[in-house]
Coordinates of C-alpha atoms in Angstrom, one line a residue:
X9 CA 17.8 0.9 24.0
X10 CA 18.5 4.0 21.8
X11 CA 16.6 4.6 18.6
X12 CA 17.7 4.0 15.1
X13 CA 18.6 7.4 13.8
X14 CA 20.4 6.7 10.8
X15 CA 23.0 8.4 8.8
X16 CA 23.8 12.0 8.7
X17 CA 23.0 14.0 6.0
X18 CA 25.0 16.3 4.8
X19 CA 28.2 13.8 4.7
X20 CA 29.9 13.3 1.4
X21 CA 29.0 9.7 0.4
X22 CA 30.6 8.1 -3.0
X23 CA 28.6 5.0 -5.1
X24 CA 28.5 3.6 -8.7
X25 CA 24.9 3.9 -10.7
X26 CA 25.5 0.5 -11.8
X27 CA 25.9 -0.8 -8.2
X28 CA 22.9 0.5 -6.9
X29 CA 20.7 -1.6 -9.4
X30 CA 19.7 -5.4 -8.6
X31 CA 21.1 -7.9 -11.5
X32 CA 17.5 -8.9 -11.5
X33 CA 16.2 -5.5 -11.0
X34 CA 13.2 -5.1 -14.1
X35 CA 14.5 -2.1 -15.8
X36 CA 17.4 -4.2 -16.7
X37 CA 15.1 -5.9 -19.2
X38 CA 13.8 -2.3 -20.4
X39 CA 17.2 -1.3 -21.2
X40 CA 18.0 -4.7 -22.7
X41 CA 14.9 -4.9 -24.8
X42 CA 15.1 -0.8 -26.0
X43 CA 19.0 -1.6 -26.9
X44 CA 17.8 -4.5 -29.2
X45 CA 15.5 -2.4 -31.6
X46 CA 15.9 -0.7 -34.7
X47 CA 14.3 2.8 -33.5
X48 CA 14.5 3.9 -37.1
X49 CA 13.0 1.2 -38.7
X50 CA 9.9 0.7 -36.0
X51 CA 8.9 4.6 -37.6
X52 CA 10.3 6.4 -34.5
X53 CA 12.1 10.0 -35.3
X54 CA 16.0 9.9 -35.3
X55 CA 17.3 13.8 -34.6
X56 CA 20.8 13.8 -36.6
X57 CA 23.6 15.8 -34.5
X58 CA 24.0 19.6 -34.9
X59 CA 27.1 21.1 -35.9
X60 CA 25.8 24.5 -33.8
X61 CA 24.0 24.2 -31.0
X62 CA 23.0 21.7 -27.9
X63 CA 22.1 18.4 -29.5
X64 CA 18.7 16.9 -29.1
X65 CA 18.5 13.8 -26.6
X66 CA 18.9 10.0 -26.9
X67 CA 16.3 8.4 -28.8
X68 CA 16.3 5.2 -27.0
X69 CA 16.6 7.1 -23.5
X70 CA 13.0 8.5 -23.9
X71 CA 11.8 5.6 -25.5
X72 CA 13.3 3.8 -22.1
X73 CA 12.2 6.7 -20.0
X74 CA 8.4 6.1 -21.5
X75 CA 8.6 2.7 -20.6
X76 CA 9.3 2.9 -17.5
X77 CA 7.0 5.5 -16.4
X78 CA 3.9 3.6 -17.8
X79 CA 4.4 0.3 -16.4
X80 CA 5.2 1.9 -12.7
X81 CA 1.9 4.2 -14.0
X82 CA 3.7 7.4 -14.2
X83 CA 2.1 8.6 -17.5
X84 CA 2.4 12.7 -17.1
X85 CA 5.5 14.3 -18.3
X86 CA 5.6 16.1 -15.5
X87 CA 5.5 13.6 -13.3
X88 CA 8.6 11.7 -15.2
X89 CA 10.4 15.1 -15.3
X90 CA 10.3 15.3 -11.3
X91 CA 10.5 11.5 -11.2
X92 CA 14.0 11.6 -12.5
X93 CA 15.1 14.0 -9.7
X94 CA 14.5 11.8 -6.7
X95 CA 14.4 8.1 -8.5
X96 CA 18.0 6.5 -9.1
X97 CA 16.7 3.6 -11.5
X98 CA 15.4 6.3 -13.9
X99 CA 19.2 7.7 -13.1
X100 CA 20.5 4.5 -14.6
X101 CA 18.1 4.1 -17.0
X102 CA 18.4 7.1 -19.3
X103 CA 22.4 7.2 -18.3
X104 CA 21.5 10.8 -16.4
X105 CA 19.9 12.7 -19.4
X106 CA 17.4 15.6 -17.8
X107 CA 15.2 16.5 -20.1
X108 CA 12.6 18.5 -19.5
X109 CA 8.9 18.0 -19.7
X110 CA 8.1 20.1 -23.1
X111 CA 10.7 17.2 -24.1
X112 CA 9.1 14.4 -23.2
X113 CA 6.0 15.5 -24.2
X114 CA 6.7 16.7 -27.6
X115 CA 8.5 13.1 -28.3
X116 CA 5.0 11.4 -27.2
X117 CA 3.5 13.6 -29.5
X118 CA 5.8 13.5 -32.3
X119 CA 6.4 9.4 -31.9
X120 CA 3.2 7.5 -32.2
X121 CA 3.7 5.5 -34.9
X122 CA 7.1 3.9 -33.4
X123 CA 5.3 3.0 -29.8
X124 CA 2.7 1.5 -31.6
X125 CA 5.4 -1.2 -33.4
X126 CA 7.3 -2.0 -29.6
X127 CA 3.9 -3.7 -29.2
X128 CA 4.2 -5.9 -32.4
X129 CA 7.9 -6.1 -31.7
X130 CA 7.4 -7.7 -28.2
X131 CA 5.1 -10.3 -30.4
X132 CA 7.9 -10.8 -32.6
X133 CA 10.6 -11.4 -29.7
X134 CA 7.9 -13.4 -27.2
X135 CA 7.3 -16.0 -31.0
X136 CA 10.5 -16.2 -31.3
X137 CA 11.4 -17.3 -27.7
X138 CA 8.7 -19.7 -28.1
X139 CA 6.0 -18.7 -25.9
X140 CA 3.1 -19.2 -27.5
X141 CA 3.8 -22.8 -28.3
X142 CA 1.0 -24.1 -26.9
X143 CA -1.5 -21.8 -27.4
X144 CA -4.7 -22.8 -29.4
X145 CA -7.1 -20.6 -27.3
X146 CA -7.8 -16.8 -27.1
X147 CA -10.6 -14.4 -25.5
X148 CA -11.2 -10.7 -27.3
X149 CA -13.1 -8.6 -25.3
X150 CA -13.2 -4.4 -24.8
X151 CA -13.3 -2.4 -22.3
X152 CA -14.7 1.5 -21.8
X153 CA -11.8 4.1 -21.1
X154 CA -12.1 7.9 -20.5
X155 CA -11.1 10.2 -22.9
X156 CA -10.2 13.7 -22.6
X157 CA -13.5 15.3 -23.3
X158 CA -16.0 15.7 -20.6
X159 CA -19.8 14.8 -21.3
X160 CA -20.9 18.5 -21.2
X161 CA -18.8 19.0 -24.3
X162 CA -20.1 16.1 -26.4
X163 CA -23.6 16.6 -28.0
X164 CA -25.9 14.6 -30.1
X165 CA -29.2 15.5 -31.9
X166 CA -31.4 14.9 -28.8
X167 CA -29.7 16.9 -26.5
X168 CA -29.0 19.6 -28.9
X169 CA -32.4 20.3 -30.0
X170 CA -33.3 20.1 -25.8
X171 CA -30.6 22.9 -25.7
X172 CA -31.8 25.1 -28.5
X173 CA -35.6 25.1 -27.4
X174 CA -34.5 25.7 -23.7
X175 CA -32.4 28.4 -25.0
X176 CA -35.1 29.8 -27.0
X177 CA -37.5 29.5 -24.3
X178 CA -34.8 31.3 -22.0
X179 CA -34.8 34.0 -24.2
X180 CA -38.3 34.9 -25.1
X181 CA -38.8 34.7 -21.1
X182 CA -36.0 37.5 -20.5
X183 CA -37.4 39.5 -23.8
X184 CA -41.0 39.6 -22.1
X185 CA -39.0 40.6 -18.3
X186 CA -37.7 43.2 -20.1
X187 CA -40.3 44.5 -21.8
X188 CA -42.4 44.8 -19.0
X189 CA -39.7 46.7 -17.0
X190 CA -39.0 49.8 -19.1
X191 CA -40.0 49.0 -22.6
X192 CA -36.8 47.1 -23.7
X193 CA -37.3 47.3 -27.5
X194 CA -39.2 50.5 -27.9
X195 CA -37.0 53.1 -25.8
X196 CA -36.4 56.4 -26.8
X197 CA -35.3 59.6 -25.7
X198 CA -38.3 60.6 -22.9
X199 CA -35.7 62.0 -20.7
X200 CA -33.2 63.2 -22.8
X201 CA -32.9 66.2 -20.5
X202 CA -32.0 63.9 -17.7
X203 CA -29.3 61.5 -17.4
X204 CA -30.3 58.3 -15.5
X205 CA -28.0 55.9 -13.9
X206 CA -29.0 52.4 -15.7
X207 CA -30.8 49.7 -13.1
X208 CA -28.1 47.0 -12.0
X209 CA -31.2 44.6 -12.5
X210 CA -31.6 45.3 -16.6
X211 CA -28.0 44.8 -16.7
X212 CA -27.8 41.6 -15.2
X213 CA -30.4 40.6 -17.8
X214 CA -29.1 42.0 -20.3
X215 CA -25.8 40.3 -20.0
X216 CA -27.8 37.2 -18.9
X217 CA -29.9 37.8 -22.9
X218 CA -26.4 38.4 -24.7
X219 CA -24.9 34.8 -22.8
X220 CA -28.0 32.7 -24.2
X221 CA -28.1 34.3 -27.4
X222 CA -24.5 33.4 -27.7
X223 CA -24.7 29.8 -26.3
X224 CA -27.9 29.2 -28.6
X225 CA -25.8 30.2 -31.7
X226 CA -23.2 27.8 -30.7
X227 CA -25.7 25.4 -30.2
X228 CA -27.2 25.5 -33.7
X229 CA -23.8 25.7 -35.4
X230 CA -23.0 22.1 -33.8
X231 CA -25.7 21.3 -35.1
X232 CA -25.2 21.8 -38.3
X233 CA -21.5 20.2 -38.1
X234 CA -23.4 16.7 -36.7
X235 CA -25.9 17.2 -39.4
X236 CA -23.2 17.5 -42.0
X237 CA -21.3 14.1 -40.4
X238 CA -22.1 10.4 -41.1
X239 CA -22.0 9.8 -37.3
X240 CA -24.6 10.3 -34.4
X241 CA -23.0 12.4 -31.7
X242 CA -20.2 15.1 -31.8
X243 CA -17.3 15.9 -29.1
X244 CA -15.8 19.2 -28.9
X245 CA -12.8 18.7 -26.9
X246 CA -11.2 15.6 -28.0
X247 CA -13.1 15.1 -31.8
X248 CA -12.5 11.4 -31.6
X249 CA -13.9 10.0 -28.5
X250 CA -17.8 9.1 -28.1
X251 CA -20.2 8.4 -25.8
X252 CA -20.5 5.3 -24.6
X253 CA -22.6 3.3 -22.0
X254 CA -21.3 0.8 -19.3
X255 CA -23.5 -1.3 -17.7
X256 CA -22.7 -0.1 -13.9
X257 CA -21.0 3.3 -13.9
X258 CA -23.2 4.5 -16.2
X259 CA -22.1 6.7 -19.4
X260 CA -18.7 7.6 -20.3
X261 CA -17.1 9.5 -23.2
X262 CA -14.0 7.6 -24.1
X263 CA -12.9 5.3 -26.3
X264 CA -13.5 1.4 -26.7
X265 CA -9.5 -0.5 -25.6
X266 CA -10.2 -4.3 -27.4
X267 CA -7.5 -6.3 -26.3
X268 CA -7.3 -10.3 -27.1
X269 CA -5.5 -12.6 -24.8
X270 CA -3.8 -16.1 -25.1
X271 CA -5.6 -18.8 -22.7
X272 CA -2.3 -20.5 -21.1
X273 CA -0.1 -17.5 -20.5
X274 CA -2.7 -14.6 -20.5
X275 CA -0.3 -12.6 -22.7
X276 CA -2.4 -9.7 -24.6
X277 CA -1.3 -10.3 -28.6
X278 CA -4.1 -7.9 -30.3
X279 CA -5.0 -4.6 -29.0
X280 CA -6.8 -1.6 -30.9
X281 CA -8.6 1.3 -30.1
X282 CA -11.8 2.2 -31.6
X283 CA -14.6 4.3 -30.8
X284 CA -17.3 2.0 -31.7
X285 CA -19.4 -0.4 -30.2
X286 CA -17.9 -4.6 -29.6
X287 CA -19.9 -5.0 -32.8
X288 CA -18.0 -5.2 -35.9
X289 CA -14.3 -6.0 -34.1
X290 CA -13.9 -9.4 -33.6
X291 CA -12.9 -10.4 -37.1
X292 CA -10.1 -7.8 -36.9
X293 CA -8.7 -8.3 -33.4
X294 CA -9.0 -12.6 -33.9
X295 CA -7.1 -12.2 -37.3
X296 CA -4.4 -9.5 -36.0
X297 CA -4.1 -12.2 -33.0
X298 CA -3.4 -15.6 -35.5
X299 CA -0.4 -12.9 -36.9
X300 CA 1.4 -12.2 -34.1
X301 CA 0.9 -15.7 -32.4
X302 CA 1.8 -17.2 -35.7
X303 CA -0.9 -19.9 -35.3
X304 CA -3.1 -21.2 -38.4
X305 CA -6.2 -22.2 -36.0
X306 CA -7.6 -21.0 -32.9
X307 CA -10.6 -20.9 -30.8
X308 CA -12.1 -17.6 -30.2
X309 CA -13.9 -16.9 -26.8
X310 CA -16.1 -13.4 -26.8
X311 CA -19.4 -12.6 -25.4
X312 CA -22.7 -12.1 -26.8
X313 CA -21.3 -8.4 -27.4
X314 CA -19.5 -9.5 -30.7
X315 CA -22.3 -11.7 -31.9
X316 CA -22.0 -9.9 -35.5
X317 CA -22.7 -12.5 -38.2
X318 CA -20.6 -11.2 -40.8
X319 CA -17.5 -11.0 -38.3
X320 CA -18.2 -14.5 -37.2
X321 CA -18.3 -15.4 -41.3
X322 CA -14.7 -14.1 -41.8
X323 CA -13.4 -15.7 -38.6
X324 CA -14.2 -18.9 -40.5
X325 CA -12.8 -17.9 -43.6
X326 CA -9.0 -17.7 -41.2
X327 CA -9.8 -20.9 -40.0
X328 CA -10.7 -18.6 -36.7
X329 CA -13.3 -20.9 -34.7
X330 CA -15.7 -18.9 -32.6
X331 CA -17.2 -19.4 -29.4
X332 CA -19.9 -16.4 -29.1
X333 CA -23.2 -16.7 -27.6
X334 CA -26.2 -14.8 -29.4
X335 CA -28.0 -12.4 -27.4
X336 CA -31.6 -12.1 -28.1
X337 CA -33.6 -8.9 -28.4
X338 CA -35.8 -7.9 -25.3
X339 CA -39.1 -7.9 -27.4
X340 CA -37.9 -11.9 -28.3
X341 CA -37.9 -12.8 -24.9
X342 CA -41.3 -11.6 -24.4
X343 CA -42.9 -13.5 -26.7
X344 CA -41.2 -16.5 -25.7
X345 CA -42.5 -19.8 -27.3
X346 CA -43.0 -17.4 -30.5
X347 CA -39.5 -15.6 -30.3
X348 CA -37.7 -15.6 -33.4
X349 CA -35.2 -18.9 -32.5
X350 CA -38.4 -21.0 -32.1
X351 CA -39.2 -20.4 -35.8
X352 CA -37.0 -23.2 -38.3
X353 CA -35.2 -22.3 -40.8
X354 CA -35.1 -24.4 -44.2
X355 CA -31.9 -23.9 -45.7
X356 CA -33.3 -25.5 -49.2
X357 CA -36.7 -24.3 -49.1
X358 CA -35.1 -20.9 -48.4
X359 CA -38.4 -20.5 -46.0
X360 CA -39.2 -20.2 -41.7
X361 CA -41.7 -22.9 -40.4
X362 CA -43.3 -20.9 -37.5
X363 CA -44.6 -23.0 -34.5
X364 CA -48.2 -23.4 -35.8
X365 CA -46.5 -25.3 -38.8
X366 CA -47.0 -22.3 -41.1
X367 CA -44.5 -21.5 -43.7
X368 CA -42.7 -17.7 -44.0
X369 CA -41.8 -17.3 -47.5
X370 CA -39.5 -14.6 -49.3
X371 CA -39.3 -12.7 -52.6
X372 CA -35.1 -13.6 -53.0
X373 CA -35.1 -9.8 -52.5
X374 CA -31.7 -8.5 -50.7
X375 CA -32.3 -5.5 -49.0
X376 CA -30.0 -2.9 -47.0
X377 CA -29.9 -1.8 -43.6
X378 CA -28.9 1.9 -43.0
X379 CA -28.3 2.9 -39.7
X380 CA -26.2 6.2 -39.2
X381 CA -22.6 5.6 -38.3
X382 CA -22.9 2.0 -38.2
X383 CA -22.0 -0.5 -41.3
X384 CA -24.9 -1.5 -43.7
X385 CA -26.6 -5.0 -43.2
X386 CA -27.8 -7.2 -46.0
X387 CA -31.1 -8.8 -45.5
X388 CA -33.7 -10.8 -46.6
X389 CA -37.6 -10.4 -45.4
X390 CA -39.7 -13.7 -45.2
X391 CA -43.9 -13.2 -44.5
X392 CA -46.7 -15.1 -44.0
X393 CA -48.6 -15.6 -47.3
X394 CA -52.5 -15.0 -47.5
X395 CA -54.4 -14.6 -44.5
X396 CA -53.0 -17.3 -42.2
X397 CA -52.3 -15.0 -39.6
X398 CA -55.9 -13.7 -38.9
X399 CA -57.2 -17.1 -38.6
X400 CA -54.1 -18.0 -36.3
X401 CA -55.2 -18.8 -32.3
X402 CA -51.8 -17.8 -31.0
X403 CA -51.9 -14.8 -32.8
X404 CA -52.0 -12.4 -30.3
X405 CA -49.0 -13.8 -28.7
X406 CA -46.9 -14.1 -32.2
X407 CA -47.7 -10.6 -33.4
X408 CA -47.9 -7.1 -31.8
X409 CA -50.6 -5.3 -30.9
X410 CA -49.5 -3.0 -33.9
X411 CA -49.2 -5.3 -36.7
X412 CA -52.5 -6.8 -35.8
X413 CA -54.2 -3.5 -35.4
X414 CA -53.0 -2.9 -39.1
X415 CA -53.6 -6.2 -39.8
X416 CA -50.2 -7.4 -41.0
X417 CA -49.2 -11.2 -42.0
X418 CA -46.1 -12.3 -39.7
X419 CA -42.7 -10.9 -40.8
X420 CA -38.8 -12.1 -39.9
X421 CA -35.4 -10.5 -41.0
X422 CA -32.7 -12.9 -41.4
X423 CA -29.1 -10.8 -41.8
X424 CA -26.7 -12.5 -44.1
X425 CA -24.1 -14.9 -42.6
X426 CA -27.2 -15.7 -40.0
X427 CA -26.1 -19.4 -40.4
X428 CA -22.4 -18.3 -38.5
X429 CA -23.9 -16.9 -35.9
X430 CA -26.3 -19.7 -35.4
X431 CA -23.5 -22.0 -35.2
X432 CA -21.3 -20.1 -33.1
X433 CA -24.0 -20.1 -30.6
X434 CA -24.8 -23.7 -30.6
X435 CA -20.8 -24.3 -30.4
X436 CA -20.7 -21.8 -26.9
X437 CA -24.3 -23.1 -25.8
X438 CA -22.7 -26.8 -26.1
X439 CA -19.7 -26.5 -24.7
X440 CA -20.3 -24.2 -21.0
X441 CA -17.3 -25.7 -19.5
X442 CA -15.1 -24.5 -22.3
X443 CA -17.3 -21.1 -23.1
X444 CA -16.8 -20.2 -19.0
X445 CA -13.2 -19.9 -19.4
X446 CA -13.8 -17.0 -21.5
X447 CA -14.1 -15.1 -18.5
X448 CA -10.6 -16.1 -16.3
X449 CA -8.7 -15.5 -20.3
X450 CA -9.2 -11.7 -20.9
X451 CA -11.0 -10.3 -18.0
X452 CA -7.6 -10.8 -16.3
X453 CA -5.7 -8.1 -18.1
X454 CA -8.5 -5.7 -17.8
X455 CA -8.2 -6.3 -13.8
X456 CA -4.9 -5.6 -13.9
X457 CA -4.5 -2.7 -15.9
X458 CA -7.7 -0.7 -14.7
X459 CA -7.2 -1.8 -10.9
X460 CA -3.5 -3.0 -10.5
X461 CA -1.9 -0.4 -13.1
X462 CA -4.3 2.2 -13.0
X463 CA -5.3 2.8 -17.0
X464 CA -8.9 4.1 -16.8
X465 CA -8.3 6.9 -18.4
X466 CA -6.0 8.5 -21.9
X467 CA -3.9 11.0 -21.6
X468 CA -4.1 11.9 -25.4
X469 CA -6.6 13.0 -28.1
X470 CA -7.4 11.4 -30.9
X471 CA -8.0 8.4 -32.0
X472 CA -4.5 7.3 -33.7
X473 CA -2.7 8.9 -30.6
X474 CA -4.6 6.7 -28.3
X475 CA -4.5 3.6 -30.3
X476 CA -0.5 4.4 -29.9
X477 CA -0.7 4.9 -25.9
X478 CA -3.0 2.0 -25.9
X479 CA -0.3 -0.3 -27.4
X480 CA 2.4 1.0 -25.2
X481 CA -0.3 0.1 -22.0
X482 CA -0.8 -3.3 -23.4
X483 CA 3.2 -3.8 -24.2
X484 CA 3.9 -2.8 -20.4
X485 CA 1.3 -5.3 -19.0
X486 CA 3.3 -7.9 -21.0
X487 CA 6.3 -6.6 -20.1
X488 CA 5.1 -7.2 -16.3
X489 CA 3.5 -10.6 -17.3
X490 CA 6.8 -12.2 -18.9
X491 CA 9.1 -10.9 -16.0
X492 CA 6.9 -12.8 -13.7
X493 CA 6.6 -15.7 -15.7
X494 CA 10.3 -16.1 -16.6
X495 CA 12.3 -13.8 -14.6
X496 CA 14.4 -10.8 -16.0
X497 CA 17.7 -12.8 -16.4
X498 CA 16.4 -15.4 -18.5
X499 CA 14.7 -12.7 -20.8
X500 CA 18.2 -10.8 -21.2
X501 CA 19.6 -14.0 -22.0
X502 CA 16.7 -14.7 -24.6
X503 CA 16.9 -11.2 -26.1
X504 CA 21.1 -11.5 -26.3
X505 CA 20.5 -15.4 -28.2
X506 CA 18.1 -13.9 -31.2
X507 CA 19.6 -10.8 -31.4
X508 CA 20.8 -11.7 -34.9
X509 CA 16.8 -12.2 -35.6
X510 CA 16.2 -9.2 -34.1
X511 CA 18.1 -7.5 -37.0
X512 CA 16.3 -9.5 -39.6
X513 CA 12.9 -7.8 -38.7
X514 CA 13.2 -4.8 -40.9
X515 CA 13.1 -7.3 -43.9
X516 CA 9.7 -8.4 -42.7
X517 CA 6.7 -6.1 -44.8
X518 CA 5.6 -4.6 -41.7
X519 CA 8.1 -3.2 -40.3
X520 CA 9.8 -2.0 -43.8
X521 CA 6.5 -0.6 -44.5
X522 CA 6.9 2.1 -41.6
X523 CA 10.7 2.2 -42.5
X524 CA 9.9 3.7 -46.0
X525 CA 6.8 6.0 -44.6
X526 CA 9.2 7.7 -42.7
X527 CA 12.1 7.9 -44.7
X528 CA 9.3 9.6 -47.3
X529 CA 8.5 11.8 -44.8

């Protein structure tokens, strides 16, 4: 039997675009869903036609065109520019436009705002079809993503001042070399008569001197800039993204994706960037969440991460019900039996009982807690009156070696809002079953988009130009999510039955909001 050889190649063949593309082919529903927005109104830049000259390309081609290269994770403009010469569905898609990659990359650049609002859009259409019906649960967690500054360009104090007295060490070294060669600083004219050729080895060090000098100049100045700044660390490439720490790969410097996710349909409906720490989030993603689900209640699954009493306070305050777990410091699990949670708080006594049946008493003081680039922390101290302490047997257990070296009485903190936090953890401590779903809700997407999708990284700098690439990540995994779910017919269908709601949304505040931002712009 003869091998299959195929066609020949240089015949003249004859086909339609429109033929070529599956009826259920996904970028059907791209094309559907770009066609049904107001560009305009969700803040991206419409180019009026020129009366001289070429006119600038479709606005809802490259918004298309964006779409498709992140969900099929072809982020680079490059890449989509020579993408579009060998792929027929991006043919279709953008109805043949070629623009070039300066083009698609300035309209990235230029159109953050509007590819932030196709994520809240996709909320309004996936309400509207009735998706989230049954949703009462969500899970908000983050996630570590690299950010277009490498670690050798991101400083803080520590390393700095490691740099500087290296530098200056360096230095001195190379001064005393030199010295001791030919008399480096005192040189004169003992050969005038005589012209020497200069020793290749000085100059080495020389240049070598003049490289240190310069790097230990730069060194200080950054210095001064983090100094200057409210925050702890400084990056030079990308001035927005931070170091961070992940529990197996070690450090990156990035930025911190949050994302929370519905419990029945694993739909992400919050996402935000933020180059912070878990800490003071969850409030913000939970409440943006109840928006675009348009639910009054829900249960809120997080881990010990997001244990910050005054977010768990205003998830209360939304009728937000949280499920965190508190993690306790190292130092309390050492002392064990006399860790902080084994000492009782009386709420009307406003006093601890410690496990000796001693009472810890405050002054009603409120005092603040200033850490640099975090939020302050209200506090109130309660101590152990007279000497109790000394005479205490389990002392040595109780107290550190410090405190009873400078014979201190025993001392706790308790933050304000403790009382929400307490009760979020007995809510997540009494209820594993429920708690362990946490895990299976919004460590899904991440899988997905870090593994399946491959988003470990950002392509832009800054944090609002992240935030907006962030979004359009998130809307793509959705995008993927609903197609599977419902199938690309039935979403066509769907978007062609509430287009006349569609054209409502630029009435809603949000979205008229933007409108008039960039109508003033």
């Amino acid at each position: 039997m003869g091998e299959i050889k195929g066609t020949v190649r240089n015949q003249y063949r004859m086909f339609c675009l429109e033929e070529v593309i599956a009826e259920d082919n996904e970028i059907r529903f791209y094309d559907a869903f770009v066609d049904s927005m107001d560009l305009e109104a969700l803040g991206f830049t419409i180019r009026e036609s020129k009366s001289m000259g070429r006119n600038s390309y479709s606005t809802s081609s490259l918004v298309k065109l964006y779409i498709y290269g992140y969900y099929n994770n072809i982020r680079s403009s490059r890449l989509l520019e020579k993408a579009y010469e060998v792929n027929l569905e991006i043919k279709w898609l953008v109805n043949e436009i070629s623009p070039s990659y300066k083009t698609i990359s300035e309209f990235r650049r230029l159109n953050t705002e509007g590819f932030q609002q196709i994520f809240d859009y996709l909320m309004f259409f996936l309400r509207k079809k009735g998706v989230f019906t049954e949703e009462e649960t969500i899970g908000v967690d983050g996630t570590r993503l690299h950010g277009q500054n490498s670690k050798l360009q991101n400083f803080n104090k520590k390393k700095l001042d490691q740099l500087i007295a290296r530098a200056e060490k360096q230095i001195a070294q190379y001064l005393e070399e030199l010295d001791q060669a030919d008399g480096f600083e005192n040189r004169d004219d003992e050969n005038n008569e005589k012209e020497q050729a200069p020793d290749p080895d000085e100059l080495e060090k020389l240049e070598k001197l003049k490289k240190l000098k310069g790097n230990l100049a730069r060194n200080k100045n950054i210095l001064k800039q983090l100094e200057a700044s409210d925050d702890e660390q400084i990056s030079l490439s990308d001035p927005d993204s931070r170091r961070m720490g992940r529990i197996r790969e070690g450090s990156i410097v990035g930025y911190n994706g949050q994302i929370a996710t519905t419990g029945d349909s694993k739909i992400i409906v919050a996402s935000e960037v933020t180059n912070k720490p878990d800490t003071n989030t969850l409030a913000g993603m939970a409440k943006q969440a109840q928006e675009n689900l348009g639910k009054k209640e829900l249960n809120v699954l997080a881990d010990c991460g997001f244990s910050e009493s005054e977010q768990l306070y205003e998830c209360e305050q939304e009728d937000l019900t949280p499920y965190v777990p508190s993690k306790p410091a190292p130092y309390e699990r050492a002392k064990g039996e006399f860790a902080k949670s084994k000492f009782i708080y009386d709420e009307d006594q406003d006093s601890y009982l410690c496990p000796n049946n001693k009472q810890l008493q405050t002054n009603g003081k409120w005092y603040i807690r200033k850490n640099k680039g975090r939020k302050e922390k209200r506090y109130k101290e309660y101590v152990m009156r007279g000497n109790v302490c000394a005479q205490c047997p389990f002392r040595t257990k109780c107290q550190s070696d410090s405190d009873i070296k400078s014979k201190k009485q025993k001392h706790l903190k308790r933050y304000e809002y403790e009382e929400y936090r307490q009760a979020s953890n007995e809510r997540a401590k009494s209820s594993p079953e429920f708690y362990k779903q946490r895990k299976a809700i919004v460590e899904h997407p991440f899988g997905t988009l870090k593994r399946s999708m491959g988003f470990t990284y950002f392509l832009l700098q800054g944090l609002e130009k992240v935030n907006a690439e962030f979004k359009l990540i998130c809307s793509c995994y959705n995008i993927k999510r609903i197609i599977k779910m419902y199938g690309v017919k039935q979403l066509i269908k769907a978007l062609k039955e509430l287009i006349y709601c569609f054209l409502a949304i630029c009435q809603t505040s949000k979205f008229t909001v933007v409108h008039n931002k960039q109508k003033s712009r």
